[in-house]
Structure formats: C-alpha cells, structure tokens
Amino acid sequence: MGSMGKRPNRSNNINTSQYEEPALFKDVATITEYAKSHGMYDGDIINLDRAISMFSDIKVNYVPMSQAQSGQLCYNDGIWNISINSLHNKKRQRFTLAHEIGHYILHKEKNSEFKDTVMFRNEVLDPMEYKANEFAGELLMPENNLRDYIKNGTRNIGELANIFGVSAAAMKYRIISLGYTLK
C-alpha cells in the first residue's frame, strides 16, 4: 500500500497578517462599523471624505453647479463619479455626499445616473430620493446616538446639528422622521 505524501502548507504563500477580507458595504450599519473601527469619526461626526475611500469604485469631485443642484452620481468607465456642488455650504455638501452614497448602495443596480436637486424644499419625493435621504440621515445622524442625546436633555436643533456636523434643516428632518414633534 502506497503512503500518502504530506499535504503542502499553502499558508506560507500568503502573508495573512497584512490581508484583510474586503467588507461588503451594503447598508449604513456596515459602513459605520467599518468607519468606527478605522478611526473615521471625530466625536459623533463621520469623516465622509475619508470614509469614501472604503469604496474602490467611487470618485468624488467638488465642482460649481447651479444653486438648485446639490449633487449627482453617474457611472462612467467602471467608476461611479459623485459630484458635489462646491458652492453649497460644507454641511449641505456632507448631506449631499451621504445622499449620493445612499444612491450608490441602494440604487446603483437600477440606474446609472442620479441628479439631485433641492433635497428638503420639496415635500413630495420619489421613492428613490426618499430612501437616499433616509440613508443619509441614518449615516450622519444615527438613530441610537441621536435618541441618546435627546433622552439626556439635548433638545435644541442647532446644538444637535452641530454635534453631528449637519445643517439645522437636516436635523429637523431627521428628528421628525424619527417620530418626534417640534414645539
């Protein structure tokens, strides 16, 4: 009876200490978990410009656009290009970037281009815009964190907006979407 040879040790071919399994960024929770574990937060503010690096097929550009346009996401030659209106204030830009990431995660299989105009002025949003807004709200203002601040007595919209690095309009929208009423 022949003897079986020793099975080769294949682990010598890969340096496992430097290998990290790619994360599947399919929802807000996986993005925020990765961002937290990789130091992409300053207090409760996620650094979106750093966090966007977790997506190898996204490129972000800050460019002047008409005042009515906040941003857009379009697919070209294997890359998803996010354009953010550089004429809008930084907090608006943050929300727009989070909104475009929402389109990327939630809708990239349905469309190859999304042009986003005014986000809070129109009460009637199509379902994809609504979902992208909800995604952005959860990414920038996580429900549990926001509820903790409110429960612990922080109830001023401007103060809450500053804690999360968003505009007062975005915070107001988020608070209402979570079922709170404003006085």
Short mmCIF file of N, CA and C in Angstrom, two decimals:
data_model
loop_
_atom_site.label_atom_id
_atom_site.label_comp_id
_atom_site.label_asym_id
_atom_site.label_seq_id
_atom_site.Cartn_x
_atom_site.Cartn_y
_atom_site.Cartn_z
N MET A 1 0.84 -1.16 0.00
CA MET A 1 0.00 0.00 0.00
C MET A 1 0.89 1.23 0.00
N GLY A 2 0.63 2.14 -0.92
CA GLY A 2 1.44 3.35 -1.01
C GLY A 2 1.11 4.32 0.11
N SER A 3 2.10 5.08 0.49
CA SER A 3 1.85 6.07 1.53
C SER A 3 1.50 7.42 0.88
N MET A 4 0.67 8.13 1.56
CA MET A 4 0.27 9.43 1.06
C MET A 4 1.31 10.46 1.47
N GLY A 5 1.61 11.33 0.56
CA GLY A 5 2.58 12.38 0.86
C GLY A 5 1.96 13.43 1.78
N LYS A 6 2.80 14.20 2.34
CA LYS A 6 2.35 15.28 3.22
C LYS A 6 1.72 16.39 2.37
N ARG A 7 0.60 16.89 2.81
CA ARG A 7 -0.08 17.96 2.09
C ARG A 7 0.74 19.24 2.21
N PRO A 8 0.94 19.94 1.10
CA PRO A 8 1.74 21.17 1.19
C PRO A 8 1.06 22.22 2.05
N ASN A 9 1.85 22.97 2.77
CA ASN A 9 1.34 24.04 3.61
C ASN A 9 1.17 25.28 2.74
N ARG A 10 -0.08 25.59 2.37
CA ARG A 10 -0.35 26.70 1.46
C ARG A 10 -0.33 28.06 2.17
N SER A 11 -0.42 28.06 3.45
CA SER A 11 -0.47 29.35 4.15
C SER A 11 0.84 30.12 4.04
N ASN A 12 1.93 29.44 3.68
CA ASN A 12 3.20 30.14 3.52
C ASN A 12 3.18 31.09 2.32
N ASN A 13 2.24 30.91 1.41
CA ASN A 13 2.20 31.74 0.21
C ASN A 13 1.51 33.08 0.46
N ILE A 14 0.78 33.22 1.54
CA ILE A 14 0.02 34.43 1.80
C ILE A 14 0.44 35.01 3.14
N ASN A 15 0.73 36.27 3.14
CA ASN A 15 1.04 36.95 4.40
C ASN A 15 -0.29 37.36 5.02
N THR A 16 -0.82 36.51 5.89
CA THR A 16 -2.15 36.74 6.46
C THR A 16 -2.18 37.93 7.41
N SER A 17 -1.04 38.36 7.93
CA SER A 17 -1.06 39.50 8.86
C SER A 17 -1.39 40.80 8.14
N GLN A 18 -1.16 40.87 6.83
CA GLN A 18 -1.47 42.09 6.09
C GLN A 18 -2.77 41.97 5.30
N TYR A 19 -3.33 40.80 5.23
CA TYR A 19 -4.54 40.60 4.45
C TYR A 19 -5.77 40.89 5.29
N GLU A 20 -6.65 41.66 4.72
CA GLU A 20 -7.92 41.95 5.40
C GLU A 20 -9.04 41.66 4.42
N GLU A 21 -9.97 40.83 4.83
CA GLU A 21 -11.10 40.48 3.98
C GLU A 21 -11.86 41.75 3.61
N PRO A 22 -12.16 41.96 2.33
CA PRO A 22 -12.91 43.16 1.97
C PRO A 22 -14.30 43.15 2.61
N ALA A 23 -14.71 44.29 3.11
CA ALA A 23 -16.03 44.40 3.72
C ALA A 23 -17.09 44.56 2.64
N LEU A 24 -18.26 44.05 2.90
CA LEU A 24 -19.38 44.24 2.00
C LEU A 24 -20.22 45.39 2.53
N PHE A 25 -20.12 46.53 1.89
CA PHE A 25 -20.82 47.72 2.35
C PHE A 25 -22.19 47.75 1.69
N LYS A 26 -23.16 47.14 2.38
CA LYS A 26 -24.49 47.01 1.79
C LYS A 26 -25.54 47.81 2.53
N ASP A 27 -25.15 48.43 3.65
CA ASP A 27 -26.11 49.22 4.42
C ASP A 27 -25.35 50.18 5.34
N VAL A 28 -26.10 51.04 6.00
CA VAL A 28 -25.50 52.03 6.89
C VAL A 28 -24.71 51.36 8.01
N ALA A 29 -25.25 50.30 8.58
CA ALA A 29 -24.59 49.64 9.72
C ALA A 29 -23.19 49.14 9.37
N THR A 30 -23.03 48.52 8.21
CA THR A 30 -21.70 48.02 7.85
C THR A 30 -20.73 49.16 7.57
N ILE A 31 -21.24 50.25 7.00
CA ILE A 31 -20.38 51.41 6.73
C ILE A 31 -19.93 52.05 8.04
N THR A 32 -20.86 52.29 8.96
CA THR A 32 -20.49 52.95 10.21
C THR A 32 -19.60 52.06 11.07
N GLU A 33 -19.86 50.76 11.06
CA GLU A 33 -19.00 49.84 11.82
C GLU A 33 -17.56 49.90 11.30
N TYR A 34 -17.40 49.85 9.98
CA TYR A 34 -16.07 49.92 9.38
C TYR A 34 -15.43 51.28 9.69
N ALA A 35 -16.19 52.35 9.52
CA ALA A 35 -15.66 53.70 9.77
C ALA A 35 -15.20 53.86 11.22
N LYS A 36 -15.98 53.32 12.16
CA LYS A 36 -15.59 53.41 13.58
C LYS A 36 -14.32 52.61 13.85
N SER A 37 -14.25 51.41 13.29
CA SER A 37 -13.09 50.56 13.55
C SER A 37 -11.82 51.06 12.85
N HIS A 38 -11.97 51.99 11.90
CA HIS A 38 -10.82 52.53 11.18
C HIS A 38 -10.58 54.02 11.49
N GLY A 39 -11.12 54.49 12.63
CA GLY A 39 -10.84 55.85 13.10
C GLY A 39 -11.35 56.96 12.20
N MET A 40 -12.51 56.76 11.61
CA MET A 40 -13.05 57.76 10.68
C MET A 40 -14.11 58.65 11.32
N TYR A 41 -14.08 58.76 12.64
CA TYR A 41 -15.02 59.61 13.37
C TYR A 41 -14.26 60.63 14.19
N ASP A 42 -14.82 61.80 14.30
CA ASP A 42 -14.36 62.82 15.23
C ASP A 42 -15.55 63.09 16.13
N GLY A 43 -15.57 62.49 17.29
CA GLY A 43 -16.75 62.54 18.16
C GLY A 43 -17.87 61.76 17.49
N ASP A 44 -18.99 62.42 17.22
CA ASP A 44 -20.12 61.78 16.55
C ASP A 44 -20.19 62.14 15.07
N ILE A 45 -19.14 62.76 14.55
CA ILE A 45 -19.13 63.21 13.16
C ILE A 45 -18.28 62.26 12.33
N ILE A 46 -18.92 61.58 11.37
CA ILE A 46 -18.19 60.70 10.47
C ILE A 46 -17.46 61.55 9.43
N ASN A 47 -16.21 61.21 9.18
CA ASN A 47 -15.42 61.91 8.16
C ASN A 47 -15.73 61.25 6.82
N LEU A 48 -16.68 61.81 6.09
CA LEU A 48 -17.12 61.20 4.84
C LEU A 48 -16.04 61.21 3.77
N ASP A 49 -15.20 62.23 3.77
CA ASP A 49 -14.13 62.26 2.76
C ASP A 49 -13.15 61.11 2.97
N ARG A 50 -12.92 60.71 4.22
CA ARG A 50 -12.09 59.53 4.48
C ARG A 50 -12.88 58.25 4.27
N ALA A 51 -14.13 58.25 4.70
CA ALA A 51 -14.96 57.04 4.61
C ALA A 51 -15.20 56.64 3.16
N ILE A 52 -15.24 57.60 2.26
CA ILE A 52 -15.50 57.27 0.86
C ILE A 52 -14.38 56.39 0.30
N SER A 53 -13.21 56.40 0.94
CA SER A 53 -12.09 55.58 0.48
C SER A 53 -12.38 54.08 0.62
N MET A 54 -13.40 53.71 1.39
CA MET A 54 -13.73 52.30 1.53
C MET A 54 -14.38 51.75 0.26
N PHE A 55 -14.74 52.62 -0.67
CA PHE A 55 -15.34 52.20 -1.94
C PHE A 55 -14.31 52.41 -3.04
N SER A 56 -13.81 51.32 -3.59
CA SER A 56 -12.76 51.43 -4.60
C SER A 56 -13.25 51.94 -5.94
N ASP A 57 -14.56 51.93 -6.16
CA ASP A 57 -15.08 52.34 -7.47
C ASP A 57 -15.85 53.67 -7.42
N ILE A 58 -15.56 54.49 -6.39
CA ILE A 58 -16.19 55.81 -6.29
C ILE A 58 -15.11 56.89 -6.30
N LYS A 59 -15.39 57.93 -7.06
CA LYS A 59 -14.52 59.11 -7.09
C LYS A 59 -15.42 60.32 -6.79
N VAL A 60 -14.95 61.21 -5.93
CA VAL A 60 -15.74 62.39 -5.54
C VAL A 60 -15.05 63.65 -6.06
N ASN A 61 -15.86 64.53 -6.63
CA ASN A 61 -15.39 65.83 -7.11
C ASN A 61 -16.29 66.92 -6.54
N TYR A 62 -15.68 67.99 -6.08
CA TYR A 62 -16.43 69.16 -5.63
C TYR A 62 -16.31 70.19 -6.75
N VAL A 63 -17.45 70.47 -7.39
CA VAL A 63 -17.46 71.35 -8.56
C VAL A 63 -18.60 72.36 -8.45
N PRO A 64 -18.42 73.55 -9.04
CA PRO A 64 -19.53 74.51 -9.05
C PRO A 64 -20.69 73.97 -9.89
N MET A 65 -21.90 74.12 -9.37
CA MET A 65 -23.12 73.72 -10.08
C MET A 65 -24.13 74.83 -9.88
N SER A 66 -25.25 74.72 -10.57
CA SER A 66 -26.32 75.69 -10.36
C SER A 66 -26.77 75.58 -8.89
N GLN A 67 -27.27 76.66 -8.35
CA GLN A 67 -27.69 76.67 -6.94
C GLN A 67 -28.77 75.63 -6.66
N ALA A 68 -29.57 75.29 -7.68
CA ALA A 68 -30.66 74.33 -7.50
C ALA A 68 -30.17 72.88 -7.45
N GLN A 69 -28.95 72.62 -7.90
CA GLN A 69 -28.45 71.25 -7.91
C GLN A 69 -27.49 71.03 -6.75
N SER A 70 -27.75 69.96 -6.00
CA SER A 70 -26.90 69.62 -4.85
C SER A 70 -25.75 68.71 -5.25
N GLY A 71 -26.05 67.74 -6.10
CA GLY A 71 -25.03 66.79 -6.48
C GLY A 71 -25.55 65.82 -7.50
N GLN A 72 -24.67 64.92 -7.92
CA GLN A 72 -25.08 63.87 -8.82
C GLN A 72 -24.14 62.68 -8.70
N LEU A 73 -24.66 61.55 -9.12
CA LEU A 73 -23.91 60.30 -9.14
C LEU A 73 -24.09 59.73 -10.53
N CYS A 74 -22.98 59.42 -11.21
CA CYS A 74 -23.11 58.80 -12.52
C CYS A 74 -21.97 57.80 -12.74
N TYR A 75 -22.29 56.78 -13.51
CA TYR A 75 -21.37 55.69 -13.79
C TYR A 75 -20.70 55.94 -15.13
N ASN A 76 -19.36 55.83 -15.16
CA ASN A 76 -18.62 56.04 -16.39
C ASN A 76 -17.32 55.25 -16.34
N ASP A 77 -17.14 54.36 -17.29
CA ASP A 77 -15.90 53.58 -17.42
C ASP A 77 -15.48 52.86 -16.14
N GLY A 78 -16.44 52.20 -15.50
CA GLY A 78 -16.12 51.40 -14.32
C GLY A 78 -16.03 52.17 -13.02
N ILE A 79 -16.24 53.47 -13.05
CA ILE A 79 -16.16 54.30 -11.85
C ILE A 79 -17.48 55.03 -11.64
N TRP A 80 -17.92 55.07 -10.40
CA TRP A 80 -19.08 55.88 -10.02
C TRP A 80 -18.54 57.24 -9.60
N ASN A 81 -18.90 58.28 -10.33
CA ASN A 81 -18.45 59.64 -10.05
C ASN A 81 -19.53 60.39 -9.28
N ILE A 82 -19.15 60.87 -8.11
CA ILE A 82 -20.04 61.71 -7.32
C ILE A 82 -19.55 63.14 -7.48
N SER A 83 -20.45 64.00 -7.91
CA SER A 83 -20.16 65.43 -7.99
C SER A 83 -20.98 66.14 -6.94
N ILE A 84 -20.32 66.98 -6.17
CA ILE A 84 -20.95 67.74 -5.09
C ILE A 84 -20.82 69.22 -5.43
N ASN A 85 -21.89 69.96 -5.22
CA ASN A 85 -21.88 71.39 -5.51
C ASN A 85 -20.95 72.12 -4.54
N SER A 86 -19.83 72.61 -5.07
CA SER A 86 -18.83 73.29 -4.23
C SER A 86 -19.31 74.66 -3.77
N LEU A 87 -20.40 75.16 -4.35
CA LEU A 87 -20.93 76.46 -3.96
C LEU A 87 -21.85 76.37 -2.74
N HIS A 88 -22.27 75.17 -2.39
CA HIS A 88 -23.10 74.99 -1.19
C HIS A 88 -22.23 74.96 0.05
N ASN A 89 -22.84 75.24 1.21
CA ASN A 89 -22.05 75.23 2.44
C ASN A 89 -21.61 73.80 2.79
N LYS A 90 -20.61 73.70 3.65
CA LYS A 90 -19.99 72.40 3.96
C LYS A 90 -20.97 71.40 4.54
N LYS A 91 -21.89 71.86 5.38
CA LYS A 91 -22.85 70.92 5.97
C LYS A 91 -23.79 70.38 4.91
N ARG A 92 -24.20 71.22 3.99
CA ARG A 92 -25.05 70.77 2.88
C ARG A 92 -24.28 69.77 2.01
N GLN A 93 -23.00 70.05 1.77
CA GLN A 93 -22.16 69.15 0.99
C GLN A 93 -22.05 67.78 1.65
N ARG A 94 -21.92 67.77 2.98
CA ARG A 94 -21.83 66.49 3.70
C ARG A 94 -23.11 65.68 3.51
N PHE A 95 -24.26 66.35 3.64
CA PHE A 95 -25.51 65.62 3.46
C PHE A 95 -25.63 65.12 2.02
N THR A 96 -25.27 65.96 1.06
CA THR A 96 -25.34 65.56 -0.34
C THR A 96 -24.45 64.35 -0.60
N LEU A 97 -23.24 64.35 -0.06
CA LEU A 97 -22.34 63.22 -0.24
C LEU A 97 -22.94 61.95 0.36
N ALA A 98 -23.49 62.06 1.56
CA ALA A 98 -24.13 60.90 2.19
C ALA A 98 -25.33 60.43 1.37
N HIS A 99 -26.08 61.36 0.81
CA HIS A 99 -27.23 61.05 -0.04
C HIS A 99 -26.78 60.30 -1.29
N GLU A 100 -25.70 60.76 -1.91
CA GLU A 100 -25.19 60.10 -3.12
C GLU A 100 -24.64 58.71 -2.79
N ILE A 101 -24.01 58.55 -1.63
CA ILE A 101 -23.57 57.22 -1.20
C ILE A 101 -24.80 56.32 -1.04
N GLY A 102 -25.89 56.90 -0.53
CA GLY A 102 -27.15 56.15 -0.43
C GLY A 102 -27.63 55.66 -1.78
N HIS A 103 -27.59 56.52 -2.80
CA HIS A 103 -27.96 56.08 -4.14
C HIS A 103 -27.05 54.94 -4.61
N TYR A 104 -25.76 55.09 -4.35
CA TYR A 104 -24.78 54.08 -4.75
C TYR A 104 -25.11 52.73 -4.10
N ILE A 105 -25.31 52.71 -2.80
CA ILE A 105 -25.58 51.47 -2.08
C ILE A 105 -26.95 50.89 -2.45
N LEU A 106 -27.96 51.74 -2.49
CA LEU A 106 -29.33 51.27 -2.64
C LEU A 106 -29.82 51.13 -4.08
N HIS A 107 -29.30 51.94 -4.99
CA HIS A 107 -29.93 52.05 -6.30
C HIS A 107 -29.02 51.87 -7.50
N LYS A 108 -27.74 51.59 -7.31
CA LYS A 108 -26.84 51.55 -8.47
C LYS A 108 -27.20 50.46 -9.47
N GLU A 109 -27.94 49.44 -9.05
CA GLU A 109 -28.38 48.40 -9.98
C GLU A 109 -29.56 48.86 -10.83
N LYS A 110 -30.20 49.94 -10.43
CA LYS A 110 -31.42 50.40 -11.11
C LYS A 110 -31.18 51.54 -12.09
N ASN A 111 -30.11 52.30 -11.88
CA ASN A 111 -29.84 53.49 -12.68
C ASN A 111 -28.35 53.69 -12.81
N SER A 112 -27.93 54.38 -13.85
CA SER A 112 -26.51 54.70 -13.99
C SER A 112 -26.25 56.18 -13.76
N GLU A 113 -27.33 56.94 -13.49
CA GLU A 113 -27.16 58.37 -13.23
C GLU A 113 -28.27 58.87 -12.32
N PHE A 114 -27.87 59.68 -11.35
CA PHE A 114 -28.80 60.33 -10.43
C PHE A 114 -28.41 61.79 -10.33
N LYS A 115 -29.35 62.68 -10.63
CA LYS A 115 -29.11 64.12 -10.47
C LYS A 115 -30.02 64.60 -9.36
N ASP A 116 -29.43 65.17 -8.34
CA ASP A 116 -30.20 65.57 -7.18
C ASP A 116 -30.28 67.08 -7.09
N THR A 117 -31.52 67.53 -7.08
CA THR A 117 -31.75 68.96 -6.92
C THR A 117 -32.06 69.22 -5.46
N VAL A 118 -32.87 70.15 -5.17
CA VAL A 118 -33.16 70.58 -3.81
C VAL A 118 -33.69 69.41 -2.98
N MET A 119 -33.10 69.18 -1.81
CA MET A 119 -33.42 67.98 -1.05
C MET A 119 -34.50 68.16 0.00
N PHE A 120 -34.65 69.34 0.54
CA PHE A 120 -35.61 69.49 1.63
C PHE A 120 -36.78 70.39 1.28
N ARG A 121 -36.73 71.08 0.17
CA ARG A 121 -37.79 72.04 -0.13
C ARG A 121 -39.02 71.38 -0.71
N ASN A 122 -38.86 70.21 -1.31
CA ASN A 122 -39.98 69.55 -1.96
C ASN A 122 -40.50 68.44 -1.05
N GLU A 123 -41.73 68.57 -0.61
CA GLU A 123 -42.30 67.59 0.30
C GLU A 123 -42.60 66.25 -0.38
N VAL A 124 -42.78 66.26 -1.71
CA VAL A 124 -43.10 65.05 -2.45
C VAL A 124 -41.84 64.56 -3.15
N LEU A 125 -41.23 63.52 -2.61
CA LEU A 125 -40.03 62.94 -3.20
C LEU A 125 -40.38 61.61 -3.83
N ASP A 126 -39.68 61.28 -4.93
CA ASP A 126 -39.89 59.94 -5.46
C ASP A 126 -39.26 58.95 -4.49
N PRO A 127 -39.67 57.68 -4.55
CA PRO A 127 -39.21 56.70 -3.56
C PRO A 127 -37.69 56.56 -3.46
N MET A 128 -36.97 56.64 -4.58
CA MET A 128 -35.51 56.51 -4.52
C MET A 128 -34.88 57.71 -3.80
N GLU A 129 -35.41 58.90 -4.03
CA GLU A 129 -34.88 60.09 -3.36
C GLU A 129 -35.17 60.02 -1.86
N TYR A 130 -36.37 59.58 -1.51
CA TYR A 130 -36.74 59.42 -0.11
C TYR A 130 -35.79 58.43 0.57
N LYS A 131 -35.54 57.28 -0.07
CA LYS A 131 -34.66 56.26 0.53
C LYS A 131 -33.23 56.79 0.66
N ALA A 132 -32.75 57.54 -0.34
CA ALA A 132 -31.40 58.10 -0.26
C ALA A 132 -31.31 59.13 0.86
N ASN A 133 -32.37 59.92 1.07
CA ASN A 133 -32.40 60.86 2.19
C ASN A 133 -32.39 60.12 3.53
N GLU A 134 -33.19 59.07 3.63
CA GLU A 134 -33.22 58.28 4.86
C GLU A 134 -31.85 57.65 5.14
N PHE A 135 -31.21 57.14 4.11
CA PHE A 135 -29.87 56.56 4.23
C PHE A 135 -28.90 57.62 4.76
N ALA A 136 -28.92 58.80 4.14
CA ALA A 136 -28.02 59.88 4.55
C ALA A 136 -28.29 60.29 6.00
N GLY A 137 -29.57 60.37 6.37
CA GLY A 137 -29.92 60.74 7.74
C GLY A 137 -29.38 59.75 8.74
N GLU A 138 -29.51 58.46 8.45
CA GLU A 138 -29.01 57.42 9.36
C GLU A 138 -27.49 57.40 9.41
N LEU A 139 -26.84 57.64 8.26
CA LEU A 139 -25.38 57.65 8.22
C LEU A 139 -24.81 58.81 9.02
N LEU A 140 -25.39 59.99 8.86
CA LEU A 140 -24.86 61.19 9.52
C LEU A 140 -25.39 61.40 10.93
N MET A 141 -26.60 60.90 11.19
CA MET A 141 -27.26 61.12 12.48
C MET A 141 -27.86 59.79 12.95
N PRO A 142 -27.02 58.84 13.36
CA PRO A 142 -27.52 57.51 13.74
C PRO A 142 -28.62 57.60 14.80
N GLU A 143 -29.67 56.84 14.57
CA GLU A 143 -30.85 56.90 15.43
C GLU A 143 -30.52 56.73 16.90
N ASN A 144 -29.78 55.69 17.26
CA ASN A 144 -29.49 55.44 18.67
C ASN A 144 -28.73 56.59 19.32
N ASN A 145 -27.72 57.11 18.61
CA ASN A 145 -26.94 58.23 19.16
C ASN A 145 -27.82 59.46 19.34
N LEU A 146 -28.63 59.76 18.32
CA LEU A 146 -29.50 60.93 18.38
C LEU A 146 -30.51 60.80 19.52
N ARG A 147 -31.13 59.63 19.63
CA ARG A 147 -32.10 59.41 20.71
C ARG A 147 -31.44 59.54 22.09
N ASP A 148 -30.19 59.07 22.21
CA ASP A 148 -29.48 59.20 23.49
C ASP A 148 -29.28 60.67 23.86
N TYR A 149 -28.87 61.50 22.89
CA TYR A 149 -28.69 62.93 23.17
C TYR A 149 -30.01 63.56 23.60
N ILE A 150 -31.09 63.23 22.90
CA ILE A 150 -32.40 63.81 23.23
C ILE A 150 -32.85 63.34 24.62
N LYS A 151 -32.69 62.04 24.88
CA LYS A 151 -33.07 61.48 26.18
C LYS A 151 -32.28 62.13 27.32
N ASN A 152 -31.03 62.49 27.04
CA ASN A 152 -30.18 63.10 28.07
C ASN A 152 -30.30 64.61 28.12
N GLY A 153 -31.31 65.17 27.44
CA GLY A 153 -31.64 66.58 27.61
C GLY A 153 -31.22 67.53 26.51
N THR A 154 -30.50 67.07 25.50
CA THR A 154 -30.13 67.96 24.39
C THR A 154 -31.30 68.00 23.42
N ARG A 155 -31.99 69.14 23.39
CA ARG A 155 -33.21 69.23 22.56
C ARG A 155 -33.18 70.40 21.60
N ASN A 156 -32.11 71.16 21.59
CA ASN A 156 -32.00 72.29 20.67
C ASN A 156 -31.52 71.77 19.31
N ILE A 157 -32.29 72.05 18.26
CA ILE A 157 -31.97 71.53 16.92
C ILE A 157 -30.59 71.99 16.46
N GLY A 158 -30.27 73.26 16.69
CA GLY A 158 -28.96 73.78 16.29
C GLY A 158 -27.82 73.08 17.01
N GLU A 159 -28.01 72.83 18.30
CA GLU A 159 -26.98 72.14 19.08
C GLU A 159 -26.80 70.70 18.59
N LEU A 160 -27.92 70.01 18.36
CA LEU A 160 -27.85 68.65 17.84
C LEU A 160 -27.20 68.62 16.45
N ALA A 161 -27.53 69.60 15.63
CA ALA A 161 -26.95 69.69 14.28
C ALA A 161 -25.43 69.83 14.37
N ASN A 162 -24.95 70.66 15.30
CA ASN A 162 -23.50 70.84 15.47
C ASN A 162 -22.82 69.57 15.96
N ILE A 163 -23.47 68.84 16.85
CA ILE A 163 -22.90 67.60 17.38
C ILE A 163 -22.63 66.60 16.25
N PHE A 164 -23.55 66.55 15.26
CA PHE A 164 -23.43 65.58 14.17
C PHE A 164 -22.87 66.18 12.88
N GLY A 165 -22.56 67.47 12.89
CA GLY A 165 -21.96 68.10 11.71
C GLY A 165 -22.91 68.22 10.53
N VAL A 166 -24.18 68.50 10.80
CA VAL A 166 -25.17 68.65 9.75
C VAL A 166 -25.86 70.00 9.89
N SER A 167 -26.66 70.35 8.89
CA SER A 167 -27.41 71.60 8.95
C SER A 167 -28.61 71.44 9.89
N ALA A 168 -29.14 72.56 10.34
CA ALA A 168 -30.34 72.53 11.17
C ALA A 168 -31.51 71.94 10.39
N ALA A 169 -31.58 72.21 9.08
CA ALA A 169 -32.66 71.66 8.24
C ALA A 169 -32.58 70.13 8.20
N ALA A 170 -31.37 69.60 8.04
CA ALA A 170 -31.20 68.14 8.02
C ALA A 170 -31.58 67.53 9.37
N MET A 171 -31.18 68.19 10.46
CA MET A 171 -31.51 67.69 11.79
C MET A 171 -33.01 67.73 12.03
N LYS A 172 -33.65 68.81 11.64
CA LYS A 172 -35.10 68.92 11.80
C LYS A 172 -35.80 67.78 11.05
N TYR A 173 -35.40 67.55 9.82
CA TYR A 173 -35.97 66.47 9.00
C TYR A 173 -35.78 65.12 9.69
N ARG A 174 -34.58 64.89 10.22
CA ARG A 174 -34.26 63.61 10.86
C ARG A 174 -35.09 63.41 12.13
N ILE A 175 -35.20 64.45 12.94
CA ILE A 175 -35.96 64.36 14.18
C ILE A 175 -37.42 64.04 13.89
N ILE A 176 -37.98 64.71 12.90
CA ILE A 176 -39.38 64.46 12.53
C ILE A 176 -39.54 63.04 11.99
N SER A 177 -38.56 62.59 11.18
CA SER A 177 -38.65 61.24 10.62
C SER A 177 -38.57 60.16 11.69
N LEU A 178 -37.98 60.49 12.83
CA LEU A 178 -37.90 59.54 13.95
C LEU A 178 -39.13 59.61 14.86
N GLY A 179 -40.10 60.45 14.49
CA GLY A 179 -41.35 60.49 15.23
C GLY A 179 -41.46 61.54 16.31
N TYR A 180 -40.45 62.39 16.43
CA TYR A 180 -40.51 63.46 17.41
C TYR A 180 -41.36 64.60 16.86
N THR A 181 -41.99 65.35 17.75
CA THR A 181 -42.73 66.53 17.34
C THR A 181 -41.97 67.75 17.80
N LEU A 182 -42.04 68.81 17.02
CA LEU A 182 -41.34 70.04 17.36
C LEU A 182 -42.33 71.01 18.01
N LYS A 183 -41.85 71.73 18.99
CA LYS A 183 -42.70 72.70 19.69
C LYS A 183 -42.60 74.04 19.03
#
